[in-house]
């Protein structure tokens, strides 16, 4: 799905939007099927449905949805190849890929300085999600450059088939280099936006907490000179036949009195800690917005103004970071991380920012775990091409042969390796 989306972008750049619309439509239909499969899988992992027969049927539904998504893309593969016509316009396609590769060289060279600057300005944890992006972008561009050189030589030797394979591999690597560079630039923008929002979010949250305190009921004061037995909470005991005392709940949210007070105290502590960071040196503003939103949520505050916007910015950033990681390491990332990410995307679109944020962060953790477990059998020592290991890990090459295998293409499971020699 990701490869098809990426190659569709290359086709659109050369052919325009109208000719690629049938393939874009097929891709959207396939994405709908896959989204449904992820949703069923997510419910299954949560224990729904509970009946054994229904659970087996749910898994059948997952398989069926995935198969239908692949079938839709496979059905369009041949027509898509006719649209791209790389064999007939190899020179033009190579020129276009080389221009994109050169255009990325400058931004890629500057990403290292950007990451270092983000670490100095906002602290090392703020820059951590893109820490390795500069090196990986350079790695993909090295691979793309080598593949483009090979494609040129093969085209000059009239070996069109080999030239197309090298060109397609270069296109995939260039796309992923763009993802790495774009991730650094996007995080820089988001951190600046978050830093500008933190003071107003903090002030708004403090005002919301002050308002929430007005909902805490107070025990009735004792009458001057009153004596007698007192209740466990220190309030005068009720006289026989007297009306019952207040139940000790926050009126608007039906939270028990003691718990509501505890939540307010915790929120106060979190906001005080965040305010201290504003003057205590570099801090991660996206994490600060996340902490503010989570602190006031348990007391029903922070539903308007800058607080929910801050929570959304944090959730969106976490989701995009996870999406980038899965995209650029997709050969190693398993179904668990992908399922969580799909659910995070769905919840973010629905406005459930806290759940989306948590799931996206967990999805990235699981994806990183998958990459560590997967390891990397392609050391690059064969001399085949610079960046071979990254190209295989990123799914640019299918990794089915010692030389990295054929490049992935638009299509489903039956057609995506059709450039195999």
PDB file of N, CA and C in Angstrom, residues 198-288:
ATOM      1  N   UNK A 198       2.643  27.085  24.550  1.00  0.00           N
ATOM      2  CA  UNK A 198       2.720  26.611  25.938  1.00  0.00           C
ATOM      3  C   UNK A 198       2.280  27.672  26.952  1.00  0.00           C
ATOM      4  N   UNK A 199       2.753  28.925  26.891  1.00  0.00           N
ATOM      5  CA  UNK A 199       2.332  29.893  27.915  1.00  0.00           C
ATOM      6  C   UNK A 199       0.821  30.085  27.977  1.00  0.00           C
ATOM      7  N   UNK A 200       0.166  30.221  26.820  1.00  0.00           N
ATOM      8  CA  UNK A 200      -1.289  30.416  26.846  1.00  0.00           C
ATOM      9  C   UNK A 200      -2.012  29.157  27.290  1.00  0.00           C
ATOM     10  N   UNK A 201      -1.508  27.982  26.909  1.00  0.00           N
ATOM     11  CA  UNK A 201      -2.121  26.734  27.363  1.00  0.00           C
ATOM     12  C   UNK A 201      -1.988  26.609  28.875  1.00  0.00           C
ATOM     13  N   UNK A 202      -0.846  26.978  29.397  1.00  0.00           N
ATOM     14  CA  UNK A 202      -0.628  26.885  30.834  1.00  0.00           C
ATOM     15  C   UNK A 202      -1.532  27.848  31.594  1.00  0.00           C
ATOM     16  N   UNK A 203      -1.621  29.083  31.105  1.00  0.00           N
ATOM     17  CA  UNK A 203      -2.496  30.064  31.748  1.00  0.00           C
ATOM     18  C   UNK A 203      -3.949  29.626  31.689  1.00  0.00           C
ATOM     19  N   UNK A 204      -4.363  29.116  30.519  1.00  0.00           N
ATOM     20  CA  UNK A 204      -5.739  28.644  30.389  1.00  0.00           C
ATOM     21  C   UNK A 204      -6.034  27.468  31.299  1.00  0.00           C
ATOM     22  N   UNK A 205      -5.075  26.561  31.424  1.00  0.00           N
ATOM     23  CA  UNK A 205      -5.275  25.404  32.295  1.00  0.00           C
ATOM     24  C   UNK A 205      -5.390  25.834  33.752  1.00  0.00           C
ATOM     25  N   UNK A 206      -4.565  26.783  34.175  1.00  0.00           N
ATOM     26  CA  UNK A 206      -4.632  27.270  35.553  1.00  0.00           C
ATOM     27  C   UNK A 206      -5.976  27.950  35.824  1.00  0.00           C
ATOM     28  N   UNK A 207      -6.469  28.698  34.841  1.00  0.00           N
ATOM     29  CA  UNK A 207      -7.781  29.323  35.014  1.00  0.00           C
ATOM     30  C   UNK A 207      -8.879  28.273  35.092  1.00  0.00           C
ATOM     31  N   UNK A 208      -8.770  27.237  34.292  1.00  0.00           N
ATOM     32  CA  UNK A 208      -9.769  26.162  34.326  1.00  0.00           C
ATOM     33  C   UNK A 208      -9.768  25.456  35.679  1.00  0.00           C
ATOM     34  N   UNK A 209      -8.574  25.239  36.240  1.00  0.00           N
ATOM     35  CA  UNK A 209      -8.507  24.584  37.543  1.00  0.00           C
ATOM     36  C   UNK A 209      -9.124  25.461  38.626  1.00  0.00           C
ATOM     37  N   UNK A 210      -8.896  26.762  38.532  1.00  0.00           N
ATOM     38  CA  UNK A 210      -9.501  27.666  39.509  1.00  0.00           C
ATOM     39  C   UNK A 210     -11.021  27.593  39.437  1.00  0.00           C
ATOM     40  N   UNK A 211     -11.537  27.502  38.237  1.00  0.00           N
ATOM     41  CA  UNK A 211     -12.980  27.375  38.074  1.00  0.00           C
ATOM     42  C   UNK A 211     -13.466  26.028  38.594  1.00  0.00           C
ATOM     43  N   UNK A 212     -12.686  24.987  38.362  1.00  0.00           N
ATOM     44  CA  UNK A 212     -13.084  23.655  38.814  1.00  0.00           C
ATOM     45  C   UNK A 212     -13.158  23.580  40.332  1.00  0.00           C
ATOM     46  N   UNK A 213     -12.297  24.351  41.009  1.00  0.00           N
ATOM     47  CA  UNK A 213     -12.332  24.329  42.472  1.00  0.00           C
ATOM     48  C   UNK A 213     -13.668  24.823  43.010  1.00  0.00           C
ATOM     49  N   UNK A 214     -14.315  25.683  42.242  1.00  0.00           N
ATOM     50  CA  UNK A 214     -15.610  26.175  42.679  1.00  0.00           C
ATOM     51  C   UNK A 214     -16.680  25.107  42.692  1.00  0.00           C
ATOM     52  N   UNK A 215     -16.403  23.965  42.082  1.00  0.00           N
ATOM     53  CA  UNK A 215     -17.376  22.879  42.058  1.00  0.00           C
ATOM     54  C   UNK A 215     -17.177  21.906  43.213  1.00  0.00           C
ATOM     55  N   UNK A 216     -16.111  22.106  44.011  1.00  0.00           N
ATOM     56  CA  UNK A 216     -15.867  21.213  45.141  1.00  0.00           C
ATOM     57  C   UNK A 216     -16.804  21.607  46.278  1.00  0.00           C
ATOM     58  N   UNK A 217     -17.673  20.703  46.712  1.00  0.00           N
ATOM     59  CA  UNK A 217     -18.606  21.046  47.800  1.00  0.00           C
ATOM     60  C   UNK A 217     -17.876  21.196  49.121  1.00  0.00           C
ATOM     61  N   UNK A 218     -18.421  22.016  49.974  1.00  0.00           N
ATOM     62  CA  UNK A 218     -17.837  22.232  51.299  1.00  0.00           C
ATOM     63  C   UNK A 218     -18.779  21.669  52.361  1.00  0.00           C
ATOM     64  N   UNK A 219     -18.158  21.086  53.371  1.00  0.00           N
ATOM     65  CA  UNK A 219     -18.972  20.598  54.479  1.00  0.00           C
ATOM     66  C   UNK A 219     -19.576  21.791  55.224  1.00  0.00           C
ATOM     67  N   UNK A 220     -20.795  21.682  55.757  1.00  0.00           N
ATOM     68  CA  UNK A 220     -21.416  22.820  56.466  1.00  0.00           C
ATOM     69  C   UNK A 220     -20.617  23.189  57.708  1.00  0.00           C
ATOM     70  N   UNK A 221     -20.436  24.469  57.937  1.00  0.00           N
ATOM     71  CA  UNK A 221     -19.672  24.939  59.101  1.00  0.00           C
ATOM     72  C   UNK A 221     -20.443  24.692  60.392  1.00  0.00           C
ATOM     73  N   UNK A 222     -19.707  24.432  61.444  1.00  0.00           N
ATOM     74  CA  UNK A 222     -20.348  24.208  62.749  1.00  0.00           C
ATOM     75  C   UNK A 222     -20.881  25.532  63.309  1.00  0.00           C
ATOM     76  N   UNK A 223     -22.037  25.473  64.018  1.00  0.00           N
ATOM     77  CA  UNK A 223     -22.584  26.682  64.628  1.00  0.00           C
ATOM     78  C   UNK A 223     -21.720  27.097  65.808  1.00  0.00           C
ATOM     79  N   UNK A 224     -21.578  28.405  66.018  1.00  0.00           N
ATOM     80  CA  UNK A 224     -20.759  28.858  67.162  1.00  0.00           C
ATOM     81  C   UNK A 224     -21.231  28.204  68.451  1.00  0.00           C
ATOM     82  N   UNK A 225     -20.286  27.655  69.153  1.00  0.00           N
ATOM     83  CA  UNK A 225     -20.603  27.046  70.437  1.00  0.00           C
ATOM     84  C   UNK A 225     -21.182  25.663  70.338  1.00  0.00           C
ATOM     85  N   UNK A 226     -21.324  25.138  69.129  1.00  0.00           N
ATOM     86  CA  UNK A 226     -21.920  23.812  68.992  1.00  0.00           C
ATOM     87  C   UNK A 226     -20.944  22.773  69.490  1.00  0.00           C
ATOM     88  N   UNK A 227     -21.470  21.785  70.204  1.00  0.00           N
ATOM     89  CA  UNK A 227     -20.664  20.686  70.695  1.00  0.00           C
ATOM     90  C   UNK A 227     -21.354  19.396  70.367  1.00  0.00           C
ATOM     91  N   UNK A 228     -20.702  18.328  70.656  1.00  0.00           N
ATOM     92  CA  UNK A 228     -21.345  17.038  70.441  1.00  0.00           C
ATOM     93  C   UNK A 228     -20.471  16.156  69.589  1.00  0.00           C
ATOM     94  N   UNK A 229     -21.018  14.971  69.313  1.00  0.00           N
ATOM     95  CA  UNK A 229     -20.283  13.976  68.548  1.00  0.00           C
ATOM     96  C   UNK A 229     -20.036  14.483  67.134  1.00  0.00           C
ATOM     97  N   UNK A 230     -18.806  14.229  66.580  1.00  0.00           N
ATOM     98  CA  UNK A 230     -18.459  14.682  65.240  1.00  0.00           C
ATOM     99  C   UNK A 230     -18.240  13.478  64.360  1.00  0.00           C
ATOM    100  N   UNK A 231     -18.500  13.657  63.065  1.00  0.00           N
ATOM    101  CA  UNK A 231     -18.341  12.560  62.118  1.00  0.00           C
ATOM    102  C   UNK A 231     -16.882  12.294  61.841  1.00  0.00           C
ATOM    103  N   UNK A 232     -16.679  11.249  61.041  1.00  0.00           N
ATOM    104  CA  UNK A 232     -15.308  10.835  60.707  1.00  0.00           C
ATOM    105  C   UNK A 232     -14.583  11.901  59.927  1.00  0.00           C
ATOM    106  N   UNK A 233     -15.293  12.708  59.165  1.00  0.00           N
ATOM    107  CA  UNK A 233     -14.652  13.739  58.344  1.00  0.00           C
ATOM    108  C   UNK A 233     -14.452  15.024  59.134  1.00  0.00           C
ATOM    109  N   UNK A 234     -14.875  15.066  60.370  1.00  0.00           N
ATOM    110  CA  UNK A 234     -14.701  16.278  61.176  1.00  0.00           C
ATOM    111  C   UNK A 234     -15.924  17.166  61.183  1.00  0.00           C
ATOM    112  N   UNK A 235     -16.936  16.860  60.417  1.00  0.00           N
ATOM    113  CA  UNK A 235     -18.153  17.660  60.367  1.00  0.00           C
ATOM    114  C   UNK A 235     -19.082  17.214  61.482  1.00  0.00           C
ATOM    115  N   UNK A 236     -19.981  18.100  61.951  1.00  0.00           N
ATOM    116  CA  UNK A 236     -20.929  17.717  63.009  1.00  0.00           C
ATOM    117  C   UNK A 236     -21.776  16.543  62.561  1.00  0.00           C
ATOM    118  N   UNK A 237     -22.052  15.627  63.492  1.00  0.00           N
ATOM    119  CA  UNK A 237     -22.889  14.484  63.153  1.00  0.00           C
ATOM    120  C   UNK A 237     -24.324  14.953  62.931  1.00  0.00           C
ATOM    121  N   UNK A 238     -24.993  14.299  62.040  1.00  0.00           N
ATOM    122  CA  UNK A 238     -26.371  14.679  61.725  1.00  0.00           C
ATOM    123  C   UNK A 238     -27.292  14.349  62.898  1.00  0.00           C
ATOM    124  N   UNK A 239     -28.242  15.261  63.187  1.00  0.00           N
ATOM    125  CA  UNK A 239     -29.228  15.001  64.220  1.00  0.00           C
ATOM    126  C   UNK A 239     -30.278  14.053  63.683  1.00  0.00           C
ATOM    127  N   UNK A 240     -30.871  13.268  64.545  1.00  0.00           N
ATOM    128  CA  UNK A 240     -31.942  12.388  64.076  1.00  0.00           C
ATOM    129  C   UNK A 240     -33.029  13.184  63.380  1.00  0.00           C
ATOM    130  N   UNK A 241     -33.392  12.739  62.181  1.00  0.00           N
ATOM    131  CA  UNK A 241     -34.442  13.403  61.418  1.00  0.00           C
ATOM    132  C   UNK A 241     -33.977  14.575  60.605  1.00  0.00           C
ATOM    133  N   UNK A 242     -32.674  14.982  60.746  1.00  0.00           N
ATOM    134  CA  UNK A 242     -32.152  16.117  59.983  1.00  0.00           C
ATOM    135  C   UNK A 242     -31.895  15.681  58.550  1.00  0.00           C
ATOM    136  N   UNK A 243     -31.910  16.598  57.570  1.00  0.00           N
ATOM    137  CA  UNK A 243     -31.606  16.238  56.176  1.00  0.00           C
ATOM    138  C   UNK A 243     -30.178  15.758  56.051  1.00  0.00           C
ATOM    139  N   UNK A 244     -29.902  14.866  55.115  1.00  0.00           N
ATOM    140  CA  UNK A 244     -28.543  14.325  54.961  1.00  0.00           C
ATOM    141  C   UNK A 244     -27.570  15.413  54.541  1.00  0.00           C
ATOM    142  N   UNK A 245     -26.302  15.289  54.961  1.00  0.00           N
ATOM    143  CA  UNK A 245     -25.286  16.288  54.564  1.00  0.00           C
ATOM    144  C   UNK A 245     -24.956  16.125  53.092  1.00  0.00           C
ATOM    145  N   UNK A 246     -24.202  17.068  52.490  1.00  0.00           N
ATOM    146  CA  UNK A 246     -23.796  16.932  51.087  1.00  0.00           C
ATOM    147  C   UNK A 246     -23.034  15.628  50.872  1.00  0.00           C
ATOM    148  N   UNK A 247     -23.198  15.048  49.735  1.00  0.00           N
ATOM    149  CA  UNK A 247     -22.595  13.759  49.436  1.00  0.00           C
ATOM    150  C   UNK A 247     -21.121  13.835  49.075  1.00  0.00           C
ATOM    151  N   UNK A 248     -20.569  15.031  48.989  1.00  0.00           N
ATOM    152  CA  UNK A 248     -19.133  15.130  48.740  1.00  0.00           C
ATOM    153  C   UNK A 248     -18.756  14.765  47.323  1.00  0.00           C
ATOM    154  N   UNK A 249     -19.484  15.243  46.342  1.00  0.00           N
ATOM    155  CA  UNK A 249     -19.149  14.982  44.944  1.00  0.00           C
ATOM    156  C   UNK A 249     -19.057  16.292  44.188  1.00  0.00           C
ATOM    157  N   UNK A 250     -18.138  16.320  43.162  1.00  0.00           N
ATOM    158  CA  UNK A 250     -18.067  17.481  42.286  1.00  0.00           C
ATOM    159  C   UNK A 250     -19.339  17.495  41.468  1.00  0.00           C
ATOM    160  N   UNK A 251     -20.105  18.572  41.579  1.00  0.00           N
ATOM    161  CA  UNK A 251     -21.453  18.596  41.027  1.00  0.00           C
ATOM    162  C   UNK A 251     -21.497  18.249  39.552  1.00  0.00           C
ATOM    163  N   UNK A 252     -20.571  18.824  38.755  1.00  0.00           N
ATOM    164  CA  UNK A 252     -20.670  18.654  37.300  1.00  0.00           C
ATOM    165  C   UNK A 252     -20.203  17.289  36.833  1.00  0.00           C
ATOM    166  N   UNK A 253     -19.310  16.630  37.570  1.00  0.00           N
ATOM    167  CA  UNK A 253     -18.674  15.429  37.049  1.00  0.00           C
ATOM    168  C   UNK A 253     -18.908  14.193  37.912  1.00  0.00           C
ATOM    169  N   UNK A 254     -19.681  14.362  39.032  1.00  0.00           N
ATOM    170  CA  UNK A 254     -20.032  13.243  39.887  1.00  0.00           C
ATOM    171  C   UNK A 254     -18.801  12.479  40.344  1.00  0.00           C
ATOM    172  N   UNK A 255     -17.751  13.209  40.708  1.00  0.00           N
ATOM    173  CA  UNK A 255     -16.524  12.608  41.216  1.00  0.00           C
ATOM    174  C   UNK A 255     -16.551  12.706  42.735  1.00  0.00           C
ATOM    175  N   UNK A 256     -16.261  11.630  43.466  1.00  0.00           N
ATOM    176  CA  UNK A 256     -16.235  11.712  44.928  1.00  0.00           C
ATOM    177  C   UNK A 256     -15.341  12.844  45.417  1.00  0.00           C
ATOM    178  N   UNK A 257     -15.753  13.454  46.518  1.00  0.00           N
ATOM    179  CA  UNK A 257     -15.095  14.651  47.035  1.00  0.00           C
ATOM    180  C   UNK A 257     -13.586  14.465  47.188  1.00  0.00           C
ATOM    181  N   UNK A 258     -13.183  13.389  47.873  1.00  0.00           N
ATOM    182  CA  UNK A 258     -11.758  13.184  48.119  1.00  0.00           C
ATOM    183  C   UNK A 258     -10.965  12.972  46.846  1.00  0.00           C
ATOM    184  N   UNK A 259     -11.532  12.207  45.933  1.00  0.00           N
ATOM    185  CA  UNK A 259     -10.827  11.945  44.679  1.00  0.00           C
ATOM    186  C   UNK A 259     -10.695  13.221  43.859  1.00  0.00           C
ATOM    187  N   UNK A 260     -11.749  14.029  43.854  1.00  0.00           N
ATOM    188  CA  UNK A 260     -11.707  15.270  43.091  1.00  0.00           C
ATOM    189  C   UNK A 260     -10.619  16.198  43.641  1.00  0.00           C
ATOM    190  N   UNK A 261     -10.522  16.282  44.969  1.00  0.00           N
ATOM    191  CA  UNK A 261      -9.478  17.099  45.569  1.00  0.00           C
ATOM    192  C   UNK A 261      -8.087  16.568  45.205  1.00  0.00           C
ATOM    193  N   UNK A 262      -7.934  15.257  45.188  1.00  0.00           N
ATOM    194  CA  UNK A 262      -6.645  14.662  44.836  1.00  0.00           C
ATOM    195  C   UNK A 262      -6.276  14.960  43.390  1.00  0.00           C
ATOM    196  N   UNK A 263      -7.268  14.898  42.515  1.00  0.00           N
ATOM    197  CA  UNK A 263      -7.007  15.199  41.103  1.00  0.00           C
ATOM    198  C   UNK A 263      -6.597  16.656  40.917  1.00  0.00           C
ATOM    199  N   UNK A 264      -7.268  17.534  41.635  1.00  0.00           N
ATOM    200  CA  UNK A 264      -6.894  18.949  41.559  1.00  0.00           C
ATOM    201  C   UNK A 264      -5.467  19.163  42.044  1.00  0.00           C
ATOM    202  N   UNK A 265      -5.105  18.495  43.142  1.00  0.00           N
ATOM    203  CA  UNK A 265      -3.752  18.653  43.675  1.00  0.00           C
ATOM    204  C   UNK A 265      -2.712  18.137  42.689  1.00  0.00           C
ATOM    205  N   UNK A 266      -3.018  17.010  42.046  1.00  0.00           N
ATOM    206  CA  UNK A 266      -2.080  16.468  41.065  1.00  0.00           C
ATOM    207  C   UNK A 266      -1.938  17.419  39.881  1.00  0.00           C
ATOM    208  N   UNK A 267      -3.058  17.945  39.399  1.00  0.00           N
ATOM    209  CA  UNK A 267      -3.008  18.882  38.275  1.00  0.00           C
ATOM    210  C   UNK A 267      -2.205  20.123  38.637  1.00  0.00           C
ATOM    211  N   UNK A 268      -2.413  20.642  39.850  1.00  0.00           N
ATOM    212  CA  UNK A 268      -1.638  21.801  40.305  1.00  0.00           C
ATOM    213  C   UNK A 268      -0.138  21.505  40.266  1.00  0.00           C
ATOM    214  N   UNK A 269       0.242  20.320  40.726  1.00  0.00           N
ATOM    215  CA  UNK A 269       1.657  19.960  40.765  1.00  0.00           C
ATOM    216  C   UNK A 269       2.248  19.865  39.367  1.00  0.00           C
ATOM    217  N   UNK A 270       1.483  19.277  38.450  1.00  0.00           N
ATOM    218  CA  UNK A 270       1.976  19.148  37.074  1.00  0.00           C
ATOM    219  C   UNK A 270       2.145  20.517  36.434  1.00  0.00           C
ATOM    220  N   UNK A 271       1.142  21.372  36.587  1.00  0.00           N
ATOM    221  CA  UNK A 271       1.230  22.705  35.987  1.00  0.00           C
ATOM    222  C   UNK A 271       2.365  23.509  36.595  1.00  0.00           C
ATOM    223  N   UNK A 272       2.588  23.357  37.899  1.00  0.00           N
ATOM    224  CA  UNK A 272       3.698  24.062  38.532  1.00  0.00           C
ATOM    225  C   UNK A 272       5.036  23.575  37.984  1.00  0.00           C
ATOM    226  N   UNK A 273       5.127  22.266  37.758  1.00  0.00           N
ATOM    227  CA  UNK A 273       6.368  21.725  37.206  1.00  0.00           C
ATOM    228  C   UNK A 273       6.598  22.230  35.783  1.00  0.00           C
ATOM    229  N   UNK A 274       5.538  22.291  34.994  1.00  0.00           N
ATOM    230  CA  UNK A 274       5.667  22.790  33.628  1.00  0.00           C
ATOM    231  C   UNK A 274       6.065  24.254  33.638  1.00  0.00           C
ATOM    232  N   UNK A 275       5.442  25.032  34.516  1.00  0.00           N
ATOM    233  CA  UNK A 275       5.786  26.459  34.579  1.00  0.00           C
ATOM    234  C   UNK A 275       7.241  26.642  34.990  1.00  0.00           C
ATOM    235  N   UNK A 276       7.723  25.774  35.859  1.00  0.00           N
ATOM    236  CA  UNK A 276       9.115  25.853  36.259  1.00  0.00           C
ATOM    237  C   UNK A 276      10.067  25.592  35.102  1.00  0.00           C
ATOM    238  N   UNK A 277       9.658  24.704  34.200  1.00  0.00           N
ATOM    239  CA  UNK A 277      10.512  24.397  33.053  1.00  0.00           C
ATOM    240  C   UNK A 277      10.627  25.572  32.096  1.00  0.00           C
ATOM    241  N   UNK A 278       9.620  26.440  32.072  1.00  0.00           N
ATOM    242  CA  UNK A 278       9.655  27.579  31.152  1.00  0.00           C
ATOM    243  C   UNK A 278      10.835  28.494  31.441  1.00  0.00           C
ATOM    244  N   UNK A 279      11.264  28.531  32.677  1.00  0.00           N
ATOM    245  CA  UNK A 279      12.393  29.402  33.043  1.00  0.00           C
ATOM    246  C   UNK A 279      13.604  28.607  33.498  1.00  0.00           C
ATOM    247  N   UNK A 280      13.559  27.291  33.359  1.00  0.00           N
ATOM    248  CA  UNK A 280      14.638  26.461  33.865  1.00  0.00           C
ATOM    249  C   UNK A 280      15.563  25.904  32.814  1.00  0.00           C
ATOM    250  N   UNK A 281      15.543  26.461  31.605  1.00  0.00           N
ATOM    251  CA  UNK A 281      16.415  25.960  30.556  1.00  0.00           C
ATOM    252  C   UNK A 281      15.635  25.271  29.455  1.00  0.00           C
ATOM    253  N   UNK A 282      16.322  24.575  28.547  1.00  0.00           N
ATOM    254  CA  UNK A 282      15.644  23.929  27.419  1.00  0.00           C
ATOM    255  C   UNK A 282      14.611  22.899  27.892  1.00  0.00           C
ATOM    256  N   UNK A 283      13.492  22.843  27.217  1.00  0.00           N
ATOM    257  CA  UNK A 283      12.464  21.850  27.526  1.00  0.00           C
ATOM    258  C   UNK A 283      11.733  21.489  26.235  1.00  0.00           C
ATOM    259  N   UNK A 284      11.067  20.354  26.251  1.00  0.00           N
ATOM    260  CA  UNK A 284      10.318  19.866  25.090  1.00  0.00           C
ATOM    261  C   UNK A 284       8.915  20.461  25.133  1.00  0.00           C
ATOM    262  N   UNK A 285       8.583  21.426  24.264  1.00  0.00           N
ATOM    263  CA  UNK A 285       7.267  22.063  24.354  1.00  0.00           C
ATOM    264  C   UNK A 285       6.121  21.141  23.955  1.00  0.00           C
ATOM    265  N   UNK A 286       6.364  20.190  23.060  1.00  0.00           N
ATOM    266  CA  UNK A 286       5.300  19.252  22.714  1.00  0.00           C
ATOM    267  C   UNK A 286       4.957  18.375  23.910  1.00  0.00           C
ATOM    268  N   UNK A 287       5.970  17.933  24.627  1.00  0.00           N
ATOM    269  CA  UNK A 287       5.710  17.139  25.828  1.00  0.00           C
ATOM    270  C   UNK A 287       5.050  17.985  26.898  1.00  0.00           C
ATOM    271  N   UNK A 288       5.423  19.257  26.981  1.00  0.00           N
ATOM    272  CA  UNK A 288       4.775  20.144  27.947  1.00  0.00           C
ATOM    273  C   UNK A 288       3.288  20.277  27.652  1.00  0.00           C
TER     274      UNK A 288
END
